[in-house]
Structures are given as structure tokens and as C-alpha cells.
Short mmCIF file of N, CA and C in Angstrom, two decimals:
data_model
loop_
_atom_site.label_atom_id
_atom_site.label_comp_id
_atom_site.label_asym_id
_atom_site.label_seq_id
_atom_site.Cartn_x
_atom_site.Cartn_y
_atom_site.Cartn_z
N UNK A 1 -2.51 23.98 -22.26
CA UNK A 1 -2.72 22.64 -22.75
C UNK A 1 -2.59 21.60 -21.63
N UNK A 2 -1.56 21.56 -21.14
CA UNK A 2 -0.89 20.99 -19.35
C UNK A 2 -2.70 20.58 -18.57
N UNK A 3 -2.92 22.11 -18.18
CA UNK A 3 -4.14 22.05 -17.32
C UNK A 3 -5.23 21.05 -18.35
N UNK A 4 -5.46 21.77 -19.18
CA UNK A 4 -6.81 20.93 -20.34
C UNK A 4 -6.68 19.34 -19.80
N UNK A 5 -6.00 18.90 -19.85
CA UNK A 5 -5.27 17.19 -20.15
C UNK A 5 -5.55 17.18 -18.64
N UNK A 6 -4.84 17.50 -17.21
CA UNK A 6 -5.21 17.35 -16.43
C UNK A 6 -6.53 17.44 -15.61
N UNK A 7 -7.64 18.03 -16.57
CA UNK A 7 -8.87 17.81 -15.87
C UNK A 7 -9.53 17.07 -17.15
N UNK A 8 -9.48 16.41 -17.71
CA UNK A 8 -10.05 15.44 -18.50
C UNK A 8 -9.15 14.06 -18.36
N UNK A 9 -8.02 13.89 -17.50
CA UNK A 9 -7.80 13.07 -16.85
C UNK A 9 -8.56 12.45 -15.66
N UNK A 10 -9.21 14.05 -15.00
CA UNK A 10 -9.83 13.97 -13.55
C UNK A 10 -11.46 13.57 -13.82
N UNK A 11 -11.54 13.47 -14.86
CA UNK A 11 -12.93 13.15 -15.37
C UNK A 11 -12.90 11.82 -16.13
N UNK A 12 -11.77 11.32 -16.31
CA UNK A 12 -11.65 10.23 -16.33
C UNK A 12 -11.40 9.56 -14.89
N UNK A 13 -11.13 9.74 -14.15
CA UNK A 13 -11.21 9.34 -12.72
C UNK A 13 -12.74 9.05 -12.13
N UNK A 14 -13.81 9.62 -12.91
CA UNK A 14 -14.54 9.78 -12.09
C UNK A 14 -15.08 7.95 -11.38
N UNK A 15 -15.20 7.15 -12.67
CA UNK A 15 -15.57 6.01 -11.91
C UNK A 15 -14.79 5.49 -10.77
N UNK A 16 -13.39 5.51 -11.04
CA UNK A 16 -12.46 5.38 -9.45
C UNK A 16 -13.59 6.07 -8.06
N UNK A 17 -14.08 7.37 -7.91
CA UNK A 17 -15.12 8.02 -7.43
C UNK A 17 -16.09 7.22 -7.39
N UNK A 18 -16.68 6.65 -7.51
CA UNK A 18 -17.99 6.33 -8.08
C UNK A 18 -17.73 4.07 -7.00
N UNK A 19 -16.97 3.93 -7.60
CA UNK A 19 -16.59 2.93 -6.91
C UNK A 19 -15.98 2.92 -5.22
N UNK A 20 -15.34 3.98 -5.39
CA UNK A 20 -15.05 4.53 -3.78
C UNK A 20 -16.28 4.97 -2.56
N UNK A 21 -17.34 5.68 -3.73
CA UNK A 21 -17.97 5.70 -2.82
C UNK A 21 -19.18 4.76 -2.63
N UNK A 22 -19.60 3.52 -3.59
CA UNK A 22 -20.15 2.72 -2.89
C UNK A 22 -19.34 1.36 -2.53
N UNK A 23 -18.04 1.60 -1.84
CA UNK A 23 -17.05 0.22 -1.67
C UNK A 23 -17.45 -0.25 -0.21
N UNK A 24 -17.00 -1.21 0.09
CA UNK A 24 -17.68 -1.97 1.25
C UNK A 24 -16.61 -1.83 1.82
N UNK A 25 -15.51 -1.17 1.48
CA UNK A 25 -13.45 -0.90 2.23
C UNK A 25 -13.32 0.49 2.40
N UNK A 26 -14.51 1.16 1.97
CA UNK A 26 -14.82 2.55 2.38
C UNK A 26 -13.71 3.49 3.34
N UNK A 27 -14.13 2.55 4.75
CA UNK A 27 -13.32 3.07 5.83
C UNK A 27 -11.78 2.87 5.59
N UNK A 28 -11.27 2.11 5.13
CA UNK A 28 -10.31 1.09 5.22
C UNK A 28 -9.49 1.98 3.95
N UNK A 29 -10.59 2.45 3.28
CA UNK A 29 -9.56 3.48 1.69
C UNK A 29 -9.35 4.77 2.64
N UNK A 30 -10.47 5.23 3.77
CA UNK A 30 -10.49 6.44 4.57
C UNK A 30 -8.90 6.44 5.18
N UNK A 31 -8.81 5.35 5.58
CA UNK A 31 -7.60 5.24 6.65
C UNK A 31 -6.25 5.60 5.75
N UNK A 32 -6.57 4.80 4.88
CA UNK A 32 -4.81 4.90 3.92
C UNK A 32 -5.00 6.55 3.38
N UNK A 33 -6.21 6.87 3.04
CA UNK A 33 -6.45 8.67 2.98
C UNK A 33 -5.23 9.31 3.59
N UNK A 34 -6.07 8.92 4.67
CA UNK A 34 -5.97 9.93 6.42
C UNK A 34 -3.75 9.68 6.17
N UNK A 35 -3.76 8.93 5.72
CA UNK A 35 -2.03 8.47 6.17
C UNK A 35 -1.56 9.09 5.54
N UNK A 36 -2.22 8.80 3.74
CA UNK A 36 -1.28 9.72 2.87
C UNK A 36 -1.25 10.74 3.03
N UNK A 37 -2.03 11.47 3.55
CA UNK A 37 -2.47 13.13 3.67
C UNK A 37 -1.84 13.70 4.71
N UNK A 38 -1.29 13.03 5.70
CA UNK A 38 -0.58 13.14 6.74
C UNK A 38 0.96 13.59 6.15
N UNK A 39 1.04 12.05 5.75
CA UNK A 39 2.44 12.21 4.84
C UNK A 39 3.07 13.49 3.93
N UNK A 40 1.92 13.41 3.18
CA UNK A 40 2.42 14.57 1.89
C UNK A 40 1.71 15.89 2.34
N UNK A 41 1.34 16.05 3.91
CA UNK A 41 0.60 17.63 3.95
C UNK A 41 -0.48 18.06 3.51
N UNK A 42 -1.42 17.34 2.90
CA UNK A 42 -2.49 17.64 2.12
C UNK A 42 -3.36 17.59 3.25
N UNK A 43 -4.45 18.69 3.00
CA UNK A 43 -5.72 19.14 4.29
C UNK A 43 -6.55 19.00 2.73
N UNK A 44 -7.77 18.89 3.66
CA UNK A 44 -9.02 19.25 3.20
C UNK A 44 -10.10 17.93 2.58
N UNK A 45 -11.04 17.75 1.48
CA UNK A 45 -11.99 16.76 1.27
C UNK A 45 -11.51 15.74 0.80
N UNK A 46 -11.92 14.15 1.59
CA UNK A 46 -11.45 13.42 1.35
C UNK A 46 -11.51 13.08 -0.21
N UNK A 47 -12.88 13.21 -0.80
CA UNK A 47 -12.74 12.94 -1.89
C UNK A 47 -11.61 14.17 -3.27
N UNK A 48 -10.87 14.83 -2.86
CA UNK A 48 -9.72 15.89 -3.15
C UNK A 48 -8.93 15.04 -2.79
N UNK A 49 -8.74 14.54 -2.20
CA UNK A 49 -6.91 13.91 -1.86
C UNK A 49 -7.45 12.66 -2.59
N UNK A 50 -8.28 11.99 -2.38
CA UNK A 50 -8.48 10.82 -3.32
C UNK A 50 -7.98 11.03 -4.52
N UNK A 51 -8.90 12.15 -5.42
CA UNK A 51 -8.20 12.62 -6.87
C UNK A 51 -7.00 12.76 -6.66
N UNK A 52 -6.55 13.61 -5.91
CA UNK A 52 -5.18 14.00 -6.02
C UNK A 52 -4.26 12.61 -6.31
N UNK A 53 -4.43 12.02 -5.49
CA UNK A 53 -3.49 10.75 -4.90
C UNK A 53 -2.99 9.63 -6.60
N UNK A 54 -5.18 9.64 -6.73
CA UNK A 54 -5.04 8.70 -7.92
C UNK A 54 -4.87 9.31 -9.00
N UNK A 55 -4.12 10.76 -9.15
CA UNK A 55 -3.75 11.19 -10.48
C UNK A 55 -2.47 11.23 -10.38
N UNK A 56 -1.51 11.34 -8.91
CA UNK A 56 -0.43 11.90 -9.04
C UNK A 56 0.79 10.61 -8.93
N UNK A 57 -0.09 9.40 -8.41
CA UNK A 57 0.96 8.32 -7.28
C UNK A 57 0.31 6.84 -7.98
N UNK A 58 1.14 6.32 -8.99
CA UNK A 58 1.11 4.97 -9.70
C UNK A 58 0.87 3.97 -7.79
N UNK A 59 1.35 4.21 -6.99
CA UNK A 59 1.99 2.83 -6.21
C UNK A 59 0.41 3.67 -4.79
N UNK A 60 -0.11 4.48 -5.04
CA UNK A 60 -1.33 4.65 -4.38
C UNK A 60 -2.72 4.29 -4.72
N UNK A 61 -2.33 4.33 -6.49
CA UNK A 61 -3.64 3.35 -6.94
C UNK A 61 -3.11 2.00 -6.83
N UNK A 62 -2.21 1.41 -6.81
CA UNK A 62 -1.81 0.12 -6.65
C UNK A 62 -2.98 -0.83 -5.80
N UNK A 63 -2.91 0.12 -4.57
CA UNK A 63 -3.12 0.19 -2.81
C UNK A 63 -5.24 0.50 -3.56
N UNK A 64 -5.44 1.52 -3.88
CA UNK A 64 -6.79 1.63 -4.07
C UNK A 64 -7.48 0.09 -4.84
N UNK A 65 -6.90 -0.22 -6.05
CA UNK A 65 -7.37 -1.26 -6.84
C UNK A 65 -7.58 -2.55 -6.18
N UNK A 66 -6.49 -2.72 -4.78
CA UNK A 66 -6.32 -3.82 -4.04
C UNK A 66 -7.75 -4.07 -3.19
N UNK A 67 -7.97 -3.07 -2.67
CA UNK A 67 -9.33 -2.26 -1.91
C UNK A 67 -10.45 -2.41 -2.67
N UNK A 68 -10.45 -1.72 -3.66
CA UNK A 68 -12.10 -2.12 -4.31
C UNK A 68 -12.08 -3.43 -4.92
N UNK A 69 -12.95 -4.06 -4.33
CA UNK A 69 -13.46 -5.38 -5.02
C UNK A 69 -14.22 -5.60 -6.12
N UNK A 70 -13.96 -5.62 -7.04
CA UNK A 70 -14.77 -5.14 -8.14
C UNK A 70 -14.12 -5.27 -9.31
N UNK A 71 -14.84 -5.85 -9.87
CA UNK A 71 -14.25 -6.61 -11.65
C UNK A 71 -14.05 -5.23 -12.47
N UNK A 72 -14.79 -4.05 -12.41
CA UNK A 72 -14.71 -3.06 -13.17
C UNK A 72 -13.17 -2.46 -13.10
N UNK A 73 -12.75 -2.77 -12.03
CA UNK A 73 -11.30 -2.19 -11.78
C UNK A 73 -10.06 -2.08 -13.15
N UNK A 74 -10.30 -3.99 -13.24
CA UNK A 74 -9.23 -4.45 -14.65
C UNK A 74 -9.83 -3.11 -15.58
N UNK A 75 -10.79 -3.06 -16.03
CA UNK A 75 -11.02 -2.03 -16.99
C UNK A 75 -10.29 -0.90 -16.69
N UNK A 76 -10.79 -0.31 -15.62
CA UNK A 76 -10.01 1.22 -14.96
C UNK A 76 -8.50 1.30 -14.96
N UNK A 77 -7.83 0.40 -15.05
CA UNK A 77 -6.46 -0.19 -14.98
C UNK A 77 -6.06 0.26 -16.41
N UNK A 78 -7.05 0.06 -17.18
CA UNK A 78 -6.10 0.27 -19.06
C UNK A 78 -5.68 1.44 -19.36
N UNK A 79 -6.54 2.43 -18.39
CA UNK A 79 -5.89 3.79 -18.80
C UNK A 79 -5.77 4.00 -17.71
N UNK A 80 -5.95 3.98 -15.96
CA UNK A 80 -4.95 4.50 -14.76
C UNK A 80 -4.00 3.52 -14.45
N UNK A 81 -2.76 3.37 -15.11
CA UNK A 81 -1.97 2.15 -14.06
C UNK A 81 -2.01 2.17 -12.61
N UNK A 82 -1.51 1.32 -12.32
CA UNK A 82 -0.79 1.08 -11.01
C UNK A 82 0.40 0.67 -11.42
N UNK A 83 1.36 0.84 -10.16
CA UNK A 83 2.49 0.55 -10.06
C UNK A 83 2.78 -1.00 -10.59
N UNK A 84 3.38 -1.30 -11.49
CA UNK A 84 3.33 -2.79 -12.26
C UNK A 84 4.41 -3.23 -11.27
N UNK A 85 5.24 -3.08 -10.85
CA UNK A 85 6.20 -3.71 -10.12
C UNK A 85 5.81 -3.77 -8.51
N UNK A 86 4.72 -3.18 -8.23
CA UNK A 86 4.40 -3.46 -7.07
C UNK A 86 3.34 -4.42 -6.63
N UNK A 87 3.58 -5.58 -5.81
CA UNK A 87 1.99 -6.31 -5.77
C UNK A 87 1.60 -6.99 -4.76
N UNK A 88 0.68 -6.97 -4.42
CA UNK A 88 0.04 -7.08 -3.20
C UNK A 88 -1.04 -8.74 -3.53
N UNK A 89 -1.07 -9.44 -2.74
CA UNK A 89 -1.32 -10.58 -3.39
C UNK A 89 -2.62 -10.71 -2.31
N UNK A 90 -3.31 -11.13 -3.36
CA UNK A 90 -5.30 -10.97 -3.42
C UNK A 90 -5.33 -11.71 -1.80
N UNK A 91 -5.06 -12.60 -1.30
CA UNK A 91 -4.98 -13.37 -0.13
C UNK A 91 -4.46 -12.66 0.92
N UNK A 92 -3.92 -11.54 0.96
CA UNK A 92 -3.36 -11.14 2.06
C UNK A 92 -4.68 -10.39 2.79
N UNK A 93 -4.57 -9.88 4.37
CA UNK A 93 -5.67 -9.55 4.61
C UNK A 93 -4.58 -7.97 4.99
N UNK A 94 -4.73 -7.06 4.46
CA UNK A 94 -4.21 -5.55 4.37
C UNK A 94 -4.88 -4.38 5.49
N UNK A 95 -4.38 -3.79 6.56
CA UNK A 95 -5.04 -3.45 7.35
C UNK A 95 -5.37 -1.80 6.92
N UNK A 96 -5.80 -1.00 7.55
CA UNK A 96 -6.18 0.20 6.65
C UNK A 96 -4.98 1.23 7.13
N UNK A 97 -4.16 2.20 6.42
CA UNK A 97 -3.37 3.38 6.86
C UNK A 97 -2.00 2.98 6.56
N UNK A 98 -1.80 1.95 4.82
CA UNK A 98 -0.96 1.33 4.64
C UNK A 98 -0.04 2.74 3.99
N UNK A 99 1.33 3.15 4.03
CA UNK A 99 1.81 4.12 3.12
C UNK A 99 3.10 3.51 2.86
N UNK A 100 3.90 3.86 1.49
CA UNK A 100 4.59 3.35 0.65
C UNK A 100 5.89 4.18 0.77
N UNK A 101 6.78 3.83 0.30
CA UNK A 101 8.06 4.98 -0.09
C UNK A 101 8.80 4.16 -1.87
N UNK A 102 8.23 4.78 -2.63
CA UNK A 102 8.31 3.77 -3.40
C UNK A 102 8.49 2.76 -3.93
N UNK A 103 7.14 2.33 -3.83
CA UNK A 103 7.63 1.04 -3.77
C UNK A 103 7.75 -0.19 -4.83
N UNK A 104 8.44 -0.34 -5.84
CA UNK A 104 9.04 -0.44 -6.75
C UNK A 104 9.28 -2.09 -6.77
N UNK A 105 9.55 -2.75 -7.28
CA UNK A 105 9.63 -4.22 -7.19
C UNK A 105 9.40 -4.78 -5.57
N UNK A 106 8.03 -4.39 -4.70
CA UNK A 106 7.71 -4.74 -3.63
C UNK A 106 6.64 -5.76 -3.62
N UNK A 107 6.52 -7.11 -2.83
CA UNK A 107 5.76 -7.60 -3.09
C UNK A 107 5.49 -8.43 -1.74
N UNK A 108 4.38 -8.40 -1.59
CA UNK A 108 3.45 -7.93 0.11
C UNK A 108 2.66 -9.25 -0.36
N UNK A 109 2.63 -10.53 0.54
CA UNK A 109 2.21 -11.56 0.20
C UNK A 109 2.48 -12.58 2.04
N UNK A 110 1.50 -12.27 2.55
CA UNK A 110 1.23 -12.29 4.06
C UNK A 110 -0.16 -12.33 4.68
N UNK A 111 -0.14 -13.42 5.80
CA UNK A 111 -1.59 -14.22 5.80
C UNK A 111 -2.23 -12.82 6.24
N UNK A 112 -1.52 -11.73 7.34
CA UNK A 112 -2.35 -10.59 7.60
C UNK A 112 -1.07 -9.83 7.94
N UNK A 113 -1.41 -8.33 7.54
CA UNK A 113 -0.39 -6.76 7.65
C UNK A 113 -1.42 -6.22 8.27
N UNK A 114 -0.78 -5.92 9.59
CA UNK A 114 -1.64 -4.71 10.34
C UNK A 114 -2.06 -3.21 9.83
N UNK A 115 -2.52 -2.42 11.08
CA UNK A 115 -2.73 -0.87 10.73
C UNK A 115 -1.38 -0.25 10.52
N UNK A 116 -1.79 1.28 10.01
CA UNK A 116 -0.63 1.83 9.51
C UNK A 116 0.88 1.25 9.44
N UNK A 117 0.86 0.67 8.40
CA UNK A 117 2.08 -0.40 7.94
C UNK A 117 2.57 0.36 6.49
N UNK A 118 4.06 0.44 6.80
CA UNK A 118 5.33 1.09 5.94
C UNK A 118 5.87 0.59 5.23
N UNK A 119 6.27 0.52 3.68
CA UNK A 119 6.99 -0.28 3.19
C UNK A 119 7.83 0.65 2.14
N UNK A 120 8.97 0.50 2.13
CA UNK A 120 9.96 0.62 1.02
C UNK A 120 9.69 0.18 -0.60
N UNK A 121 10.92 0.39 -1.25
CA UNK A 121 11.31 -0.57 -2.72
C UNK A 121 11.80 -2.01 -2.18
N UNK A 122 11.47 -2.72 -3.26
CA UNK A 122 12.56 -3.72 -2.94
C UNK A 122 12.77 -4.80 -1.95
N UNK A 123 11.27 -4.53 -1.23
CA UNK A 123 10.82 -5.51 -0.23
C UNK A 123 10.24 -6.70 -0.84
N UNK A 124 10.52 -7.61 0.15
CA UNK A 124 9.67 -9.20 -0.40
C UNK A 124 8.88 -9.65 0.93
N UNK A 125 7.90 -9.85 1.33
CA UNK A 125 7.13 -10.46 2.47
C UNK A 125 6.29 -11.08 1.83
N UNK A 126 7.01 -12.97 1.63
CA UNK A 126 6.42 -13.71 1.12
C UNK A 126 6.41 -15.55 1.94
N UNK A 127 6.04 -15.81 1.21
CA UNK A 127 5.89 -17.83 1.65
C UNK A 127 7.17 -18.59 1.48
N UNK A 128 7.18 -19.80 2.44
CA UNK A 128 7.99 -20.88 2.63
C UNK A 128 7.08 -21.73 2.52
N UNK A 129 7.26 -22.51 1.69
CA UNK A 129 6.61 -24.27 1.54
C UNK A 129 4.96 -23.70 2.40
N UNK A 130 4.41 -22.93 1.57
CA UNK A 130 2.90 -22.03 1.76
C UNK A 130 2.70 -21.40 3.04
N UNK A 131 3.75 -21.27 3.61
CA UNK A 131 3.47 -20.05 4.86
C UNK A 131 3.91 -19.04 5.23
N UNK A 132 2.94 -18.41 5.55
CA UNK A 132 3.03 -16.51 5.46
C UNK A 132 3.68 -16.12 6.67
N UNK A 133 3.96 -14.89 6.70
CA UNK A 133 4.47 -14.10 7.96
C UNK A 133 2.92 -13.11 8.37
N UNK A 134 2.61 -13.26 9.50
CA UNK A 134 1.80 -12.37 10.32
C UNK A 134 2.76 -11.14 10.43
N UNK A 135 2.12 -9.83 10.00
CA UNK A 135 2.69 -8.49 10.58
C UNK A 135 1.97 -7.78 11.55
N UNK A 136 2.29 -7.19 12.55
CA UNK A 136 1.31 -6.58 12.88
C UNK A 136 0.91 -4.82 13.04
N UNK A 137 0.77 -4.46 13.80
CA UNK A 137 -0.11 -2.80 13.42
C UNK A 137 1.40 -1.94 13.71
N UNK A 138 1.43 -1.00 13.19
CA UNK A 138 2.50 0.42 12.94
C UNK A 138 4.06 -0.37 13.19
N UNK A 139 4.29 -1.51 12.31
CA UNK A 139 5.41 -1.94 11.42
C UNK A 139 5.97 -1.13 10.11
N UNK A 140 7.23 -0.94 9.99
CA UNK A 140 7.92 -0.25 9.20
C UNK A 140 8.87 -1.31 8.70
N UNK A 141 8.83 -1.69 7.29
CA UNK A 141 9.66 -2.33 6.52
C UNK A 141 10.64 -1.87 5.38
N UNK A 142 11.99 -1.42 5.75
CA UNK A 142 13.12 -0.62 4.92
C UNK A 142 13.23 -1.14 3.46
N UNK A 143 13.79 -0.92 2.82
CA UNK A 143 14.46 -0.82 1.49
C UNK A 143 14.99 -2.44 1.76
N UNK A 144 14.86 -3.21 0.73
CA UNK A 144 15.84 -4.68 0.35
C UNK A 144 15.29 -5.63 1.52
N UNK A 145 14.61 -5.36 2.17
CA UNK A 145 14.87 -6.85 3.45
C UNK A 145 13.42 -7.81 2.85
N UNK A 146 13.52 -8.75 3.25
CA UNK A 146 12.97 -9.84 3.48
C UNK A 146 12.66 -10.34 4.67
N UNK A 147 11.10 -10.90 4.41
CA UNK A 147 10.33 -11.51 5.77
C UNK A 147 9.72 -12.71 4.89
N UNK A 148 10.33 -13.53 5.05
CA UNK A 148 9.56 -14.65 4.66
C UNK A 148 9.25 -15.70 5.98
N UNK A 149 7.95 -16.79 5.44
CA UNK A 149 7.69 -17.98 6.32
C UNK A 149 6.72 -17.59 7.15
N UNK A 150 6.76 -18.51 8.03
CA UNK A 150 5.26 -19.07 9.03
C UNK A 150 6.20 -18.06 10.28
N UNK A 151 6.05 -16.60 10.46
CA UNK A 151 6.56 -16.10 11.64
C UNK A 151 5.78 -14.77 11.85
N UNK A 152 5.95 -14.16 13.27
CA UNK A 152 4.98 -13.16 13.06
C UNK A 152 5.96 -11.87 13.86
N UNK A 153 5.54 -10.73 13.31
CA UNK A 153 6.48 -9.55 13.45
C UNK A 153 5.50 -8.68 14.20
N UNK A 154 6.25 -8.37 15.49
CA UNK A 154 5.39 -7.42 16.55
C UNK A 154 5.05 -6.41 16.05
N UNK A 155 3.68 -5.81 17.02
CA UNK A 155 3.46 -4.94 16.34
C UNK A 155 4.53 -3.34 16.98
N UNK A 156 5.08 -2.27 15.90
CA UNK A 156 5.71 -1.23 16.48
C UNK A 156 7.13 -1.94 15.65
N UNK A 157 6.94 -2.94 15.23
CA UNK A 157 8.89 -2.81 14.94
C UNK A 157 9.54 -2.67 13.43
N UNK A 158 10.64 -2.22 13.71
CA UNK A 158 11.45 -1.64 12.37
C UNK A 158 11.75 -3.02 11.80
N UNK A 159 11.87 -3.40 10.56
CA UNK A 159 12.65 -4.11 9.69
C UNK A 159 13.47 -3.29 9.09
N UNK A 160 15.28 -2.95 9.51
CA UNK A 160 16.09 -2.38 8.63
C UNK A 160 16.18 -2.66 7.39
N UNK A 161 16.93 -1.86 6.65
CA UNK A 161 17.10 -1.98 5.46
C UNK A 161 17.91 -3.33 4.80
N UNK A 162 17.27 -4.09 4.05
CA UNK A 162 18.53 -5.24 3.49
C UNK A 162 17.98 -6.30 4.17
N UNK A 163 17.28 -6.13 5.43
CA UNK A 163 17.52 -7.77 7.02
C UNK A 163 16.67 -8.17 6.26
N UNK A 164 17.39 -10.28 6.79
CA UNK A 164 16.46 -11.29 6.23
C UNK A 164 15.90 -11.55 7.17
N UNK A 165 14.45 -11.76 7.72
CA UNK A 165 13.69 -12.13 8.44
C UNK A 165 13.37 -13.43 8.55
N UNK A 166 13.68 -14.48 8.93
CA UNK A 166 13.02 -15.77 9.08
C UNK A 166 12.59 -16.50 10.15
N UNK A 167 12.97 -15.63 11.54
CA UNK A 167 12.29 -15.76 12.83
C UNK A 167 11.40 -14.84 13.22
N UNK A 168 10.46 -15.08 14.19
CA UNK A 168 9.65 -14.04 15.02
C UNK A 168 10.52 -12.62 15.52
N UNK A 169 10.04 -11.55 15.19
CA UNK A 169 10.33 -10.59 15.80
C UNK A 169 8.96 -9.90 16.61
N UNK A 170 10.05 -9.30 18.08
CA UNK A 170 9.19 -9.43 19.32
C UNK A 170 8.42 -8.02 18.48
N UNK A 171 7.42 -7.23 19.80
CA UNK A 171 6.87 -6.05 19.71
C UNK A 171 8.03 -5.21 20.03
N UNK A 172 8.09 -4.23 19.37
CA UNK A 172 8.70 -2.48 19.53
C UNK A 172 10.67 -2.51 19.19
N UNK A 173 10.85 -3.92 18.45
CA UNK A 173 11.77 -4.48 18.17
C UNK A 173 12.13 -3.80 17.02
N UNK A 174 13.41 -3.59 16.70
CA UNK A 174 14.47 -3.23 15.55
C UNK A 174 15.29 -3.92 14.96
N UNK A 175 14.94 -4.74 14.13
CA UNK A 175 15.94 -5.78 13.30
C UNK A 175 16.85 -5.27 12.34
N UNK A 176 18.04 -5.60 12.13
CA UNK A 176 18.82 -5.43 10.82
C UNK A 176 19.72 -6.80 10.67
N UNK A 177 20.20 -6.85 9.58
CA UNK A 177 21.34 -7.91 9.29
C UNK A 177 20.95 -9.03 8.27
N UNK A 178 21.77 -9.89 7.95
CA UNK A 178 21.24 -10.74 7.06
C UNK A 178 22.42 -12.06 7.70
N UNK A 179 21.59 -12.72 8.62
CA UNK A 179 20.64 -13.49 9.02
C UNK A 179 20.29 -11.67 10.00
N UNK A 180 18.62 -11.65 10.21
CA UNK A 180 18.09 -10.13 10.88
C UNK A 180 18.39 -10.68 12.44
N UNK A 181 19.16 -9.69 13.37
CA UNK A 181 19.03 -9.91 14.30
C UNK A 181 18.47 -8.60 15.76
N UNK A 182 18.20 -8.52 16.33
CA UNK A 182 18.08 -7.93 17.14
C UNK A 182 18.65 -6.93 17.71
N UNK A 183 18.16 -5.34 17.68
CA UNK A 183 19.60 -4.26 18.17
C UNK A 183 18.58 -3.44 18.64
N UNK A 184 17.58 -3.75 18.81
CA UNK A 184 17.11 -2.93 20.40
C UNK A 184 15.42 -3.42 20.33
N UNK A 185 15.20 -3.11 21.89
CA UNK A 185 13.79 -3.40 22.11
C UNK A 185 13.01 -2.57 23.12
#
């Protein structure tokens, strides 16, 4: 019965498919692929880890729905959620090879997030009196911290777990603390 349900789930997927493959973020869904598949060990056709991903991981369709531009999505949404506590705000510009660690009341709201960019639960990267934080490419953001405001975070550096961010952090930099400060570069 288990299996039955799981491939008439996967056939309910198919428009997710169908939208993937004529999306104009094509490459850009390729990349966050290529990451997750890295991550969780999975080899083989991209469009296989796609299914896989969007049957098994609420906070990976999150990340897909953000990607396809396309009104049909809200529909696709009534029966595949996404992660409701996770959200990514329509204005941000999201770079491709984004991967998650659950990410659970996270909310990603930044003028631009580079390539392969990490995020925890429990993160906030949001606005001060309307200004964003610039992230840039293979940034890792821990569990609880905060990056808010008009500042921009090198590319290569850790945000520890918990740190409040409200200044520039350099490239290849490791922040923790609350006020976040500096513990190696």
C-alpha cells in the first residue's frame, strides 16, 4: 500500500517536472541539484534527484517554488507543501547551490545571497529601516544568528551559531557572539 501512494504521489509531481523543465532558473535549480546530491549522496539523473528531493524534503521544495516563476506554483503548493516556516522573500536575488539544515522558522530576506550558501533553523537575514545585508558566495549561516541591515558578509565566511550581525564581515571570516565579533580570518 506504502509503495502504491508513493508513486501516485510521483505522478502527482509530474507538473513540478514539467515546469522545471521549461524554467528560465533551469541552471540555477541544476546547481541547488548538484549541492543537494552532494550532500545526501545521491548519483545519477538529474531529473531522479529532483523527484526524489521534491517528495522527500518540505524545505527543498521551499527553495524549488522560490525558483520557478510561475503562478501555477500556488496551485502545486495545495497538495506539495513547502516548508511553511521557512521563507525566502520574492526580492531577494538567491544565487544557485543554496542547501539547508533544517530550516525551520528561517527567513532569508537580502538584497543578494551568493553561490553555494548554507543556512540553519532559526536564522533571520533581514532589513533595518529597508536595508538588506549583501551575502556573498560559499557563506555558511549557523543555527539562531542574525544578519540584519545595510552590511555585506564576505564571501567564504562562517556566521556561528546564535551571532548578531550588524557590521560588515570581511572574506574567509568567522563570526560568533552577540554583539558577532571576529575569531579568525
Amino acid at each position: 500500500m506504502r509503495t502504491i501512494l508513493f508513486y501516485i504521489y510521483r505522478v502527482l509531481l509530474i507538473p513540478h517536472v514539467v515546469l522545471y523543465l521549461f524554467s528560465a532558473n533551469k541552471k540555477t535549480i541544476n546547481k541547488d541539484l548538484d549541492r543537494w546530491c552532494v550532500s545526501k549522496s545521491i548519483k545519477g539523473l538529474k531529473l531522479n534527484a529532483l523527484l526524489y528531493f521534491l517528495t522527500h524534503s518540505k524545505d527543498y521544495r521551499t527553495i524549488f517554488y522560490f525558483r520557478i516563476n510561475n503562478p501555477i506554483k500556488h496551485l502545486l503548493k495545495l497538495y506539495c507543501k513547502g516548508e511553511q516556516n521557512f521563507t525566502i522573500d520574492v526580492n531577494t536575488k538567491l544565487g544557485g547551490g543554496i542547501l539547508t539544515g533544517h530550516p525551520y522558522c528561517t527567513i532569508l530576506n537580502a538584497k543578494s545571497i551568493g553561490e553555494n550558501f548554507y543556512v540553519n533553523h532559526l536564522v533571520t537575514i533581514g532589513e533595518i529601516n529597508g536595508k538588506k545585508p549583501t551575502i556573498g558566495n560559499n557563506v555558511s549561516i549557523f543555527t539562531g544568528a542574525i544578519v540584519i541591515g545595510d552590511i555585506v558578509i564576505g564571501d567564504n565566511a562562517k556566521i556561528g551559531a546564535g551571532a548578531v550581525v550588524v557590521k560588515n564581515v570581511p572574506e574567509n571570516a568567522t563570526v560568533v557572539g552577540n554583539p558577532a565579533k571576529i575569531i579568525n580570518k
